[in-house]
Amino acid sequence: MIQESIIRNPALAPEGHRKIDWVAQYSPVLNTISTNQLADGALRGRKIAMTIHLEAKTAYLALLLSEAGADVTVAGSNPLSTQDDVCAALVERGVRVFATHDPTDEEFERYLQGTIETGPELIIDDGAELVGLLVEVRPDLIGNVVGASEETTTGILKLKAMEAEGVLPFPVLAANDARMKHLFDNRYGTGHSSLVALLANTNLFISGKAVVVMGFGWVGRGLAKYADGLGARVVVCEPDPVKLLEAYAEGYEVMNSMQAAEIGDVFLTGTGNLKVLGRAHLERMKDGVLLANAGHYDHEFDLDALREIAASSREVRKNVTEFELPDGRRLHVLARGRLVNIAAGDGHPVEIMDLTFAVQALAAHHLAKYASTMRPGLYTIPAEIDELVARAKLASLGVEPERLTEEQIRYQKSWRWESGQQEQKAEG
Ligand SMILES: NC(=O)c1ccc[n+]([C@@H]2O[C@H](COP(=O)([O-])OP(=O)(O)OC[C@H]3O[C@@H](n4cnc5c(N)ncnc54)[C@H](O)[C@@H]3O)[C@@H](O)[C@H]2O)c1
């Protein structure tokens, strides 16, 4: 028997409805796709399990899938990002929810387990949590699943490892790797919302501060861009020499992390790696520094080492923990090291998630139609999905991309040597 929803408080629903309705108003792409693609019946009666940061934008995706006829169950993907009012509203609108804000570790695991115990055919995953759980803990439930899609970089890395070991049991679409996802969501969405969360939670001024960005991937590029836009002195640390040079060419300071540890006022991590700020970095930092993480897990700074070297710790503001070192220096960790933009803020801007979740909705739709013909493995999102999402967004802005003439298309495809071409080149 499928369990009923587990949420904190059904009475919170009215505020949750208001949040979801706000998102709906600013989601032109999802609204277009809902009318044009999702309504074709492909999702009718399909069981979908989702785990993504459970706030209003995710809720809107779940609702549209449910309106397309799917039987949708949602769990939060991070203990601090779940919003209880949104969960209550979702349940009122017919979606099964297993999520509460700040659950115990046991509760969090029980919610994920409950989600896969519904026997989903399609999975929308974040960090490969549900896929990992199915393969490692509940292989008996794998048989129902026809396919999955994955939201984030960290999940893709895990899925690649599973594929290499030959244990990935069904086709998975790498939604994160769609151009309409990572170019916008990881870069602009995370950069924008992480800086917003940092400022809102500290009420401090960022101009002139040395902001150290750890990692210059998609997330790091966004963090650096928005810190720069706010007038910070941006310092980048990155192991890939090409990316580090790219940061240099963007006009940022580049140095190794031990040097940066000594001069930074703010540290922003977005690497997907662990202990990128370890004990030796933490011991060097100045009094009053801020540490915020935008990577998937809360292990980008070594919090265990920080607890060990600190003489004391206390909450100094909502979402800010102060660790005082024996010599009196104070290091401030935001959102307990969890993704600052989501655990201590409202997450990505609505318009960004409109693009990301349009990719996810179309990924689910594609899997519902074609997964039975696909072999197990990790797949890129079909290019048509990227294009459809981009065109729908441009249409909402009243803009059309350039149309190439037949002559231009022929020219781009031609390779034959022609007499006189060299002269034209020289003149041009
Ligand atoms: N907060 C959010 O809302 C959000 C959104 C998207 C992605 N993410 C997460 O952010 C993380 C990064 O994602 P991405 O798409 O930028 O990945 P990416 O692979 O594009 O970039 C990660 C970068 O970190 C660098 N790196 C690795 N170890 C490092 C170290 N020790 N020091 C400095 N740099 C190091 C890598 O070389 C790489 O350039 C992932 O965990 C991803 O899941 C978070």
CSV table of C-alpha atoms and ligand atoms in Angstrom, one decimal:
chain,number,residue,atom,x,y,z
A,1,MET,CA,0.0,0.0,0.0
A,2,ILE,CA,1.3,3.5,-0.9
A,3,GLN,CA,1.8,5.7,2.1
A,4,GLU,CA,0.0,9.0,2.5
A,5,SER,CA,1.9,12.3,2.4
A,6,ILE,CA,4.2,13.2,5.3
A,7,ILE,CA,4.4,17.0,5.8
A,8,ARG,CA,4.9,19.4,8.7
A,9,ASN,CA,1.6,21.3,8.9
A,10,PRO,CA,-1.4,21.2,6.4
A,11,ALA,CA,-2.6,24.6,7.8
A,12,LEU,CA,0.4,26.3,6.1
A,13,ALA,CA,-1.1,25.7,2.6
A,14,PRO,CA,-2.5,29.2,1.9
A,15,GLU,CA,1.0,30.8,1.9
A,16,GLY,CA,2.3,27.9,-0.2
A,17,HIS,CA,-0.4,28.5,-2.8
A,18,ARG,CA,0.5,32.2,-3.0
A,19,LYS,CA,4.2,31.2,-3.6
A,20,ILE,CA,3.3,28.7,-6.3
A,21,ASP,CA,0.9,31.1,-8.0
A,22,TRP,CA,3.7,33.8,-8.1
A,23,VAL,CA,6.0,31.3,-9.8
A,24,ALA,CA,3.3,30.3,-12.4
A,25,GLN,CA,2.9,34.0,-13.4
A,26,TYR,CA,6.6,34.2,-14.3
A,27,SER,CA,7.1,30.8,-16.0
A,28,PRO,CA,6.1,31.4,-19.6
A,29,VAL,CA,8.2,28.5,-20.9
A,30,LEU,CA,6.7,25.9,-18.6
A,31,ASN,CA,3.2,27.3,-19.4
A,32,THR,CA,3.8,27.0,-23.1
A,33,ILE,CA,5.2,23.4,-22.8
A,34,SER,CA,2.3,22.4,-20.6
A,35,THR,CA,-0.2,23.5,-23.2
A,36,ASN,CA,1.7,22.3,-26.3
A,37,GLN,CA,3.7,19.2,-25.4
A,38,LEU,CA,2.6,17.8,-22.0
A,39,ALA,CA,-1.0,17.7,-22.9
A,40,ASP,CA,-0.6,14.9,-25.5
A,41,GLY,CA,-1.4,12.1,-23.0
A,42,ALA,CA,2.2,10.6,-22.9
A,43,LEU,CA,2.4,11.2,-19.1
A,44,ARG,CA,-1.2,10.1,-18.3
A,45,GLY,CA,-1.2,7.5,-15.5
A,46,ARG,CA,2.6,7.4,-15.3
A,47,LYS,CA,4.1,7.2,-11.8
A,48,ILE,CA,6.8,9.9,-11.3
A,49,ALA,CA,9.1,10.2,-8.3
A,50,MET,CA,10.9,13.5,-7.9
A,51,THR,CA,13.6,14.7,-5.4
A,52,ILE,CA,14.6,18.3,-5.9
A,53,HIS,CA,14.9,21.2,-3.5
A,54,LEU,CA,11.3,21.5,-2.5
A,55,GLU,CA,10.2,25.0,-2.9
A,56,ALA,CA,7.6,26.8,-5.1
A,57,LYS,CA,9.4,26.4,-8.4
A,58,THR,CA,9.8,22.7,-8.0
A,59,ALA,CA,6.3,22.5,-6.8
A,60,TYR,CA,5.1,24.1,-10.0
A,61,LEU,CA,6.9,21.5,-12.1
A,62,ALA,CA,5.3,18.8,-10.0
A,63,LEU,CA,1.9,20.4,-10.4
A,64,LEU,CA,2.2,20.6,-14.2
A,65,LEU,CA,3.3,17.0,-14.5
A,66,SER,CA,0.3,16.1,-12.3
A,67,GLU,CA,-2.0,18.2,-14.4
A,68,ALA,CA,-0.6,16.2,-17.5
A,69,GLY,CA,-2.1,13.1,-15.8
A,70,ALA,CA,1.0,11.7,-14.0
A,71,ASP,CA,0.8,10.3,-10.5
A,72,VAL,CA,3.6,12.4,-8.8
A,73,THR,CA,5.4,11.9,-5.5
A,74,VAL,CA,8.0,14.4,-4.3
A,75,ALA,CA,10.7,14.4,-1.6
A,76,GLY,CA,13.1,17.2,-0.8
A,77,SER,CA,16.7,16.8,-1.9
A,78,ASN,CA,18.2,18.7,1.0
A,79,PRO,CA,17.1,18.9,4.6
A,80,LEU,CA,17.2,22.7,4.8
A,81,SER,CA,15.7,23.6,1.4
A,82,THR,CA,12.2,22.2,1.9
A,83,GLN,CA,9.5,24.8,2.6
A,84,ASP,CA,6.7,23.5,4.7
A,85,ASP,CA,4.1,25.8,3.4
A,86,VAL,CA,4.8,24.8,-0.2
A,87,CYS,CA,4.6,21.1,0.8
A,88,ALA,CA,1.2,21.7,2.3
A,89,ALA,CA,-0.1,23.5,-0.8
A,90,LEU,CA,1.2,20.7,-3.0
A,91,VAL,CA,-0.7,18.1,-1.0
A,92,GLU,CA,-3.9,20.1,-1.3
A,93,ARG,CA,-3.4,20.2,-5.1
A,94,GLY,CA,-3.1,16.4,-5.3
A,95,VAL,CA,0.6,15.7,-5.2
A,96,ARG,CA,2.0,13.1,-2.7
A,97,VAL,CA,4.8,14.7,-0.6
A,98,PHE,CA,7.3,13.2,1.8
A,99,ALA,CA,9.2,16.2,3.2
A,100,THR,CA,9.6,18.5,6.2
A,101,HIS,CA,12.0,21.3,6.7
A,102,ASP,CA,15.1,20.3,8.7
A,103,PRO,CA,14.2,16.7,9.4
A,104,THR,CA,16.5,14.3,11.3
A,105,ASP,CA,18.8,12.1,9.1
A,106,GLU,CA,16.5,9.1,9.7
A,107,GLU,CA,13.4,11.1,8.7
A,108,PHE,CA,15.2,12.4,5.6
A,109,GLU,CA,16.1,8.8,4.5
A,110,ARG,CA,12.6,7.6,5.3
A,111,TYR,CA,11.2,10.3,2.9
A,112,LEU,CA,13.4,9.2,0.1
A,113,GLN,CA,12.6,5.5,0.8
A,114,GLY,CA,8.8,6.4,0.8
A,115,THR,CA,9.2,8.0,-2.6
A,116,ILE,CA,10.7,5.0,-4.3
A,117,GLU,CA,8.3,2.6,-2.5
A,118,THR,CA,5.5,4.2,-4.6
A,119,GLY,CA,7.0,2.1,-7.4
A,120,PRO,CA,7.8,5.0,-9.8
A,121,GLU,CA,8.3,4.4,-13.6
A,122,LEU,CA,10.0,7.7,-14.1
A,123,ILE,CA,12.4,9.5,-11.8
A,124,ILE,CA,13.5,13.1,-11.7
A,125,ASP,CA,16.6,13.0,-9.5
A,126,ASP,CA,19.0,15.5,-7.9
A,127,GLY,CA,22.4,14.3,-6.9
A,128,ALA,CA,21.5,10.8,-8.0
A,129,GLU,CA,19.8,10.2,-4.6
A,130,LEU,CA,16.9,8.1,-5.7
A,131,VAL,CA,18.9,6.2,-8.4
A,132,GLY,CA,21.6,5.4,-5.8
A,133,LEU,CA,19.1,4.3,-3.2
A,134,LEU,CA,17.3,2.0,-5.7
A,135,VAL,CA,20.6,0.4,-6.8
A,136,GLU,CA,22.2,0.0,-3.4
A,137,VAL,CA,19.2,-0.5,-1.0
A,138,ARG,CA,16.1,-1.4,-2.9
A,139,PRO,CA,17.1,-3.3,-6.1
A,140,ASP,CA,13.7,-5.1,-5.8
A,141,LEU,CA,12.0,-1.9,-7.0
A,142,ILE,CA,14.2,-1.2,-10.0
A,143,GLY,CA,12.0,-3.3,-12.3
A,144,ASN,CA,9.3,-0.6,-12.4
A,145,VAL,CA,11.6,2.2,-13.5
A,146,VAL,CA,11.8,2.9,-17.3
A,147,GLY,CA,14.0,5.9,-17.0
A,148,ALA,CA,15.3,8.9,-15.1
A,149,SER,CA,16.6,12.4,-15.5
A,150,GLU,CA,19.3,14.1,-13.4
A,151,GLU,CA,19.3,17.7,-12.3
A,152,THR,CA,22.9,18.5,-11.2
A,153,THR,CA,26.6,18.2,-11.9
A,154,THR,CA,27.3,16.1,-8.8
A,155,GLY,CA,24.6,13.6,-9.8
A,156,ILE,CA,26.0,13.3,-13.3
A,157,LEU,CA,29.5,12.4,-11.9
A,158,LYS,CA,27.9,9.6,-9.8
A,159,LEU,CA,25.9,8.3,-12.7
A,160,LYS,CA,29.0,8.2,-14.9
A,161,ALA,CA,30.7,6.2,-12.2
A,162,MET,CA,27.7,3.8,-12.1
A,163,GLU,CA,27.7,3.5,-15.8
A,164,ALA,CA,31.4,2.7,-15.9
A,165,GLU,CA,30.9,0.0,-13.3
A,166,GLY,CA,28.0,-1.4,-15.4
A,167,VAL,CA,25.5,-1.0,-12.6
A,168,LEU,CA,23.3,1.8,-14.1
A,169,PRO,CA,20.1,-0.2,-14.6
A,170,PHE,CA,18.0,2.1,-16.9
A,171,PRO,CA,18.4,5.0,-19.3
A,172,VAL,CA,19.1,8.4,-17.6
A,173,LEU,CA,18.9,11.8,-19.3
A,174,ALA,CA,21.6,14.2,-18.1
A,175,ALA,CA,19.3,17.2,-17.8
A,176,ASN,CA,22.2,19.1,-16.1
A,177,ASP,CA,24.2,18.9,-19.3
A,178,ALA,CA,21.5,20.5,-21.5
A,179,ARG,CA,22.7,23.9,-22.7
A,180,MET,CA,19.4,25.4,-21.5
A,181,LYS,CA,20.2,24.1,-18.0
A,182,HIS,CA,23.8,24.6,-17.0
A,183,LEU,CA,24.5,27.7,-19.1
A,184,PHE,CA,21.7,29.6,-17.3
A,185,ASP,CA,20.9,27.7,-14.0
A,186,ASN,CA,24.4,26.7,-12.8
A,187,ARG,CA,26.0,30.0,-14.0
A,188,TYR,CA,23.6,32.9,-13.7
A,189,GLY,CA,21.0,31.3,-11.4
A,190,THR,CA,23.5,30.1,-8.8
A,191,GLY,CA,25.7,33.2,-9.0
A,192,HIS,CA,22.8,35.6,-8.6
A,193,SER,CA,20.9,33.7,-5.9
A,194,SER,CA,24.0,32.9,-3.8
A,195,LEU,CA,25.1,36.5,-3.7
A,196,VAL,CA,21.5,37.5,-2.8
A,197,ALA,CA,21.4,35.0,0.0
A,198,LEU,CA,24.9,36.0,1.3
A,199,LEU,CA,23.8,39.7,1.5
A,200,ALA,CA,20.3,39.1,2.9
A,201,ASN,CA,21.6,36.9,5.7
A,202,THR,CA,24.5,39.1,6.8
A,203,ASN,CA,23.4,42.6,6.0
A,204,LEU,CA,27.0,43.4,5.1
A,205,PHE,CA,28.5,45.4,2.2
A,206,ILE,CA,30.4,43.5,-0.5
A,207,SER,CA,32.0,46.3,-2.5
A,208,GLY,CA,35.8,46.3,-2.0
A,209,LYS,CA,35.8,43.0,-0.1
A,210,ALA,CA,38.1,40.2,-1.4
A,211,VAL,CA,35.7,37.5,-2.5
A,212,VAL,CA,37.5,34.2,-3.0
A,213,VAL,CA,35.7,31.9,-5.5
A,214,MET,CA,36.7,28.3,-5.2
A,215,GLY,CA,36.2,26.6,-8.6
A,216,PHE,CA,35.7,28.3,-12.0
A,217,GLY,CA,33.2,25.9,-13.5
A,218,TRP,CA,29.7,26.9,-14.4
A,219,VAL,CA,28.8,27.8,-10.8
A,220,GLY,CA,32.1,29.5,-10.1
A,221,ARG,CA,31.8,31.7,-13.2
A,222,GLY,CA,28.4,32.9,-12.0
A,223,LEU,CA,29.6,33.5,-8.4
A,224,ALA,CA,32.6,35.5,-9.7
A,225,LYS,CA,30.4,37.5,-12.2
A,226,TYR,CA,27.9,38.6,-9.6
A,227,ALA,CA,30.5,39.3,-6.9
A,228,ASP,CA,32.3,41.4,-9.5
A,229,GLY,CA,29.1,43.2,-10.4
A,230,LEU,CA,28.6,44.2,-6.8
A,231,GLY,CA,32.0,45.8,-6.7
A,232,ALA,CA,34.0,43.0,-4.9
A,233,ARG,CA,37.6,42.3,-5.6
A,234,VAL,CA,37.3,38.8,-7.0
A,235,VAL,CA,40.0,36.1,-6.5
A,236,VAL,CA,39.7,32.7,-8.2
A,237,CYS,CA,41.3,29.4,-7.2
A,238,GLU,CA,40.9,26.5,-9.7
A,239,PRO,CA,43.0,23.4,-10.5
A,240,ASP,CA,42.3,23.4,-14.3
A,241,PRO,CA,45.0,25.6,-15.9
A,242,VAL,CA,42.8,26.6,-18.8
A,243,LYS,CA,39.9,27.7,-16.6
A,244,LEU,CA,42.3,29.6,-14.3
A,245,LEU,CA,43.6,31.5,-17.3
A,246,GLU,CA,40.0,32.2,-18.4
A,247,ALA,CA,39.4,33.7,-14.9
A,248,TYR,CA,42.6,35.8,-15.4
A,249,ALA,CA,41.4,37.0,-18.8
A,250,GLU,CA,38.0,37.9,-17.3
A,251,GLY,CA,40.0,40.3,-15.1
A,252,TYR,CA,39.9,38.4,-11.8
A,253,GLU,CA,42.9,37.8,-9.6
A,254,VAL,CA,44.1,34.2,-9.7
A,255,MET,CA,46.2,32.5,-7.0
A,256,ASN,CA,46.6,29.3,-5.0
A,257,SER,CA,44.1,28.7,-2.3
A,258,MET,CA,46.7,29.0,0.6
A,259,GLN,CA,47.5,32.5,-0.5
A,260,ALA,CA,43.8,33.3,-1.0
A,261,ALA,CA,43.0,32.0,2.5
A,262,GLU,CA,45.1,34.7,4.0
A,263,ILE,CA,43.6,37.6,2.1
A,264,GLY,CA,39.9,36.6,1.6
A,265,ASP,CA,37.1,38.4,3.3
A,266,VAL,CA,34.4,36.1,1.8
A,267,PHE,CA,34.9,32.5,0.6
A,268,LEU,CA,32.4,31.1,-1.9
A,269,THR,CA,32.8,27.4,-2.9
A,270,GLY,CA,31.2,25.8,-6.0
A,271,THR,CA,33.3,22.8,-6.9
A,272,GLY,CA,31.3,19.7,-6.1
A,273,ASN,CA,34.5,18.5,-4.4
A,274,LEU,CA,35.2,17.9,-0.7
A,275,LYS,CA,37.4,19.8,1.7
A,276,VAL,CA,38.5,22.5,-0.8
A,277,LEU,CA,38.9,24.7,2.2
A,278,GLY,CA,40.6,22.4,4.7
A,279,ARG,CA,42.1,22.8,8.1
A,280,ALA,CA,45.2,24.6,6.9
A,281,HIS,CA,43.1,27.2,5.0
A,282,LEU,CA,40.8,27.7,7.9
A,283,GLU,CA,43.7,28.2,10.3
A,284,ARG,CA,45.1,31.1,8.1
A,285,MET,CA,41.8,33.1,7.7
A,286,LYS,CA,41.3,36.6,9.0
A,287,ASP,CA,39.0,37.6,11.7
A,288,GLY,CA,35.4,38.1,10.5
A,289,VAL,CA,35.5,36.1,7.3
A,290,LEU,CA,32.3,34.7,5.8
A,291,LEU,CA,32.2,31.2,4.4
A,292,ALA,CA,29.4,30.2,2.0
A,293,ASN,CA,29.0,27.1,-0.2
A,294,ALA,CA,27.1,26.8,-3.4
A,295,GLY,CA,28.2,23.2,-4.2
A,296,HIS,CA,25.9,20.3,-3.9
A,297,TYR,CA,27.1,18.9,-0.5
A,298,ASP,CA,28.0,20.5,2.8
A,299,HIS,CA,31.6,19.2,2.7
A,300,GLU,CA,33.3,21.8,0.6
A,301,PHE,CA,34.8,23.4,3.7
A,302,ASP,CA,36.0,21.0,6.3
A,303,LEU,CA,33.5,21.7,9.1
A,304,ASP,CA,34.8,18.9,11.3
A,305,ALA,CA,38.2,20.5,11.3
A,306,LEU,CA,36.7,23.9,12.0
A,307,ARG,CA,34.8,22.4,15.0
A,308,GLU,CA,38.1,20.9,16.2
A,309,ILE,CA,40.2,24.1,16.0
A,310,ALA,CA,37.4,26.4,17.3
A,311,ALA,CA,37.3,27.2,21.0
A,312,SER,CA,33.5,27.8,20.8
A,313,SER,CA,30.7,28.3,18.3
A,314,ARG,CA,27.3,30.0,18.4
A,315,GLU,CA,24.4,31.2,16.2
A,316,VAL,CA,25.0,34.9,15.7
A,317,ARG,CA,22.3,35.6,13.2
A,318,LYS,CA,19.7,33.4,11.5
A,319,ASN,CA,21.7,31.1,9.1
A,320,VAL,CA,25.1,32.3,10.4
A,321,THR,CA,27.2,30.2,12.8
A,322,GLU,CA,30.3,31.9,14.3
A,323,PHE,CA,33.3,29.7,15.2
A,324,GLU,CA,35.7,31.5,17.5
A,325,LEU,CA,39.4,30.3,17.4
A,326,PRO,CA,41.5,30.3,20.6
A,327,ASP,CA,43.2,33.5,19.5
A,328,GLY,CA,39.9,35.3,19.2
A,329,ARG,CA,39.5,35.3,15.4
A,330,ARG,CA,35.9,34.6,14.3
A,331,LEU,CA,34.9,32.6,11.2
A,332,HIS,CA,31.3,32.8,10.0
A,333,VAL,CA,29.7,29.8,8.3
A,334,LEU,CA,26.4,30.4,6.4
A,335,ALA,CA,23.6,27.8,6.3
A,336,ARG,CA,25.8,25.2,8.1
A,337,GLY,CA,27.8,24.8,4.9
A,338,ARG,CA,24.8,23.7,2.8
A,339,LEU,CA,24.0,25.3,-0.6
A,340,VAL,CA,23.6,28.9,0.6
A,341,ASN,CA,21.2,30.0,-2.2
A,342,ILE,CA,18.7,27.3,-1.4
A,343,ALA,CA,19.2,26.5,2.3
A,344,ALA,CA,19.3,30.2,3.3
A,345,GLY,CA,17.4,31.8,0.5
A,346,ASP,CA,14.7,31.3,-2.0
A,347,GLY,CA,16.9,29.6,-4.5
A,348,HIS,CA,17.4,30.4,-8.2
A,349,PRO,CA,15.3,33.2,-9.7
A,350,VAL,CA,11.9,32.0,-11.1
A,351,GLU,CA,12.8,32.8,-14.7
A,352,ILE,CA,15.9,30.6,-14.5
A,353,MET,CA,14.0,27.7,-13.1
A,354,ASP,CA,11.4,28.1,-15.7
A,355,LEU,CA,14.1,27.1,-18.2
A,356,THR,CA,15.6,24.3,-16.1
A,357,PHE,CA,12.2,22.8,-15.3
A,358,ALA,CA,11.1,23.1,-18.9
A,359,VAL,CA,14.1,20.9,-19.7
A,360,GLN,CA,13.1,18.5,-16.9
A,361,ALA,CA,9.4,18.4,-17.9
A,362,LEU,CA,10.4,17.6,-21.6
A,363,ALA,CA,12.9,15.0,-20.3
A,364,ALA,CA,10.1,13.2,-18.4
A,365,HIS,CA,7.9,13.5,-21.5
A,366,HIS,CA,10.6,12.1,-23.8
A,367,LEU,CA,11.3,9.2,-21.4
A,368,ALA,CA,7.6,8.4,-21.1
A,369,LYS,CA,7.5,8.1,-24.9
A,370,TYR,CA,10.9,6.5,-25.8
A,371,ALA,CA,12.6,5.1,-22.7
A,372,SER,CA,11.3,1.6,-23.5
A,373,THR,CA,13.4,1.7,-26.7
A,374,MET,CA,16.6,3.0,-25.0
A,375,ARG,CA,19.3,0.8,-23.5
A,376,PRO,CA,20.5,1.5,-19.9
A,377,GLY,CA,23.1,4.3,-19.8
A,378,LEU,CA,23.6,8.0,-19.4
A,379,TYR,CA,22.2,10.1,-22.4
A,380,THR,CA,22.6,13.7,-23.4
A,381,ILE,CA,19.3,15.6,-23.7
A,382,PRO,CA,18.1,15.6,-27.3
A,383,ALA,CA,19.2,18.9,-29.0
A,384,GLU,CA,15.5,19.5,-30.0
A,385,ILE,CA,14.6,19.9,-26.3
A,386,ASP,CA,17.3,22.6,-25.9
A,387,GLU,CA,16.1,24.4,-29.0
A,388,LEU,CA,12.4,24.1,-28.1
A,389,VAL,CA,13.0,25.6,-24.6
A,390,ALA,CA,15.2,28.5,-26.0
A,391,ARG,CA,12.6,29.3,-28.7
A,392,ALA,CA,9.7,29.3,-26.2
A,393,LYS,CA,11.7,31.7,-23.9
A,394,LEU,CA,12.5,34.0,-26.9
A,395,ALA,CA,8.9,33.9,-28.0
A,396,SER,CA,7.8,35.1,-24.6
A,397,LEU,CA,10.2,38.0,-25.0
A,398,GLY,CA,8.8,38.8,-28.4
A,399,VAL,CA,12.1,37.9,-30.1
A,400,GLU,CA,13.0,35.5,-32.9
A,401,PRO,CA,16.5,34.2,-33.7
A,402,GLU,CA,18.0,35.1,-37.1
A,403,ARG,CA,16.9,33.1,-40.1
A,404,LEU,CA,19.7,32.1,-42.4
A,405,THR,CA,19.1,32.4,-46.1
A,406,GLU,CA,19.2,29.4,-48.4
A,407,GLU,CA,22.4,30.8,-49.9
A,408,GLN,CA,24.0,31.1,-46.4
A,409,ILE,CA,23.1,27.6,-45.5
A,410,ARG,CA,24.5,26.3,-48.8
A,411,TYR,CA,27.7,28.4,-48.2
A,412,GLN,CA,28.2,26.9,-44.7
A,413,LYS,CA,27.9,23.4,-46.0
A,414,SER,CA,30.2,23.9,-49.1
A,415,TRP,CA,33.8,22.7,-49.2
A,416,ARG,CA,34.7,22.7,-52.9
A,417,TRP,CA,37.7,24.7,-54.0
A,418,GLU,CA,36.7,27.4,-56.4
A,419,SER,CA,38.8,29.5,-58.7
A,420,GLY,CA,38.9,33.2,-57.5
A,421,GLN,CA,38.1,32.3,-53.9
A,422,GLN,CA,41.6,33.4,-52.7
A,423,GLU,CA,41.2,36.8,-54.2
A,424,GLN,CA,37.8,37.2,-52.5
A,425,LYS,CA,39.5,36.2,-49.2
A,426,ALA,CA,42.3,38.7,-49.7
A,427,GLU,CA,39.8,41.5,-50.5
A,428,GLY,CA,37.4,40.5,-47.7
B,1,LIG,N1,23.7,25.9,-5.5
B,1,LIG,C1,23.1,25.6,-6.6
B,1,LIG,O1,21.9,25.9,-6.8
B,1,LIG,C2,23.7,24.7,-7.6
B,1,LIG,C3,23.3,24.8,-9.0
B,1,LIG,C4,24.0,24.0,-9.9
B,1,LIG,C5,25.1,23.2,-9.5
B,1,LIG,N2,25.4,23.1,-8.2
B,1,LIG,C6,26.5,22.3,-7.7
B,1,LIG,O2,27.7,23.1,-7.8
B,1,LIG,C7,28.8,22.2,-7.9
B,1,LIG,C8,29.6,22.7,-9.2
B,1,LIG,O3,28.9,22.6,-10.3
B,1,LIG,P1,29.4,23.1,-11.8
B,1,LIG,O4,28.3,22.9,-12.7
B,1,LIG,O5,30.0,24.4,-11.6
B,1,LIG,O6,30.6,22.0,-12.0
B,1,LIG,P2,31.8,22.2,-12.9
B,1,LIG,O7,32.4,20.8,-13.1
B,1,LIG,O8,31.5,23.0,-14.1
B,1,LIG,O9,32.8,23.1,-12.1
B,1,LIG,C9,33.5,22.6,-10.9
B,1,LIG,C10,34.9,23.3,-10.9
B,1,LIG,O10,35.5,23.1,-9.6
B,1,LIG,C11,36.9,22.9,-9.8
B,1,LIG,N3,37.4,22.2,-8.6
B,1,LIG,C12,37.4,20.9,-8.2
B,1,LIG,N4,38.2,20.8,-7.1
B,1,LIG,C13,38.6,22.0,-6.7
B,1,LIG,C14,39.4,22.5,-5.7
B,1,LIG,N5,39.9,21.7,-4.7
B,1,LIG,N6,39.6,23.8,-5.6
B,1,LIG,C15,39.2,24.7,-6.5
B,1,LIG,N7,38.4,24.3,-7.6
B,1,LIG,C16,38.1,23.0,-7.7
B,1,LIG,C17,36.9,22.0,-11.1
B,1,LIG,O11,38.1,21.9,-11.7
B,1,LIG,C18,35.8,22.7,-11.9
B,1,LIG,O12,36.3,23.7,-12.7
B,1,LIG,C19,28.3,20.8,-8.1
B,1,LIG,O13,28.3,20.2,-6.8
B,1,LIG,C20,26.8,21.1,-8.5
B,1,LIG,O14,26.0,20.0,-8.3
B,1,LIG,C21,24.8,23.9,-7.3
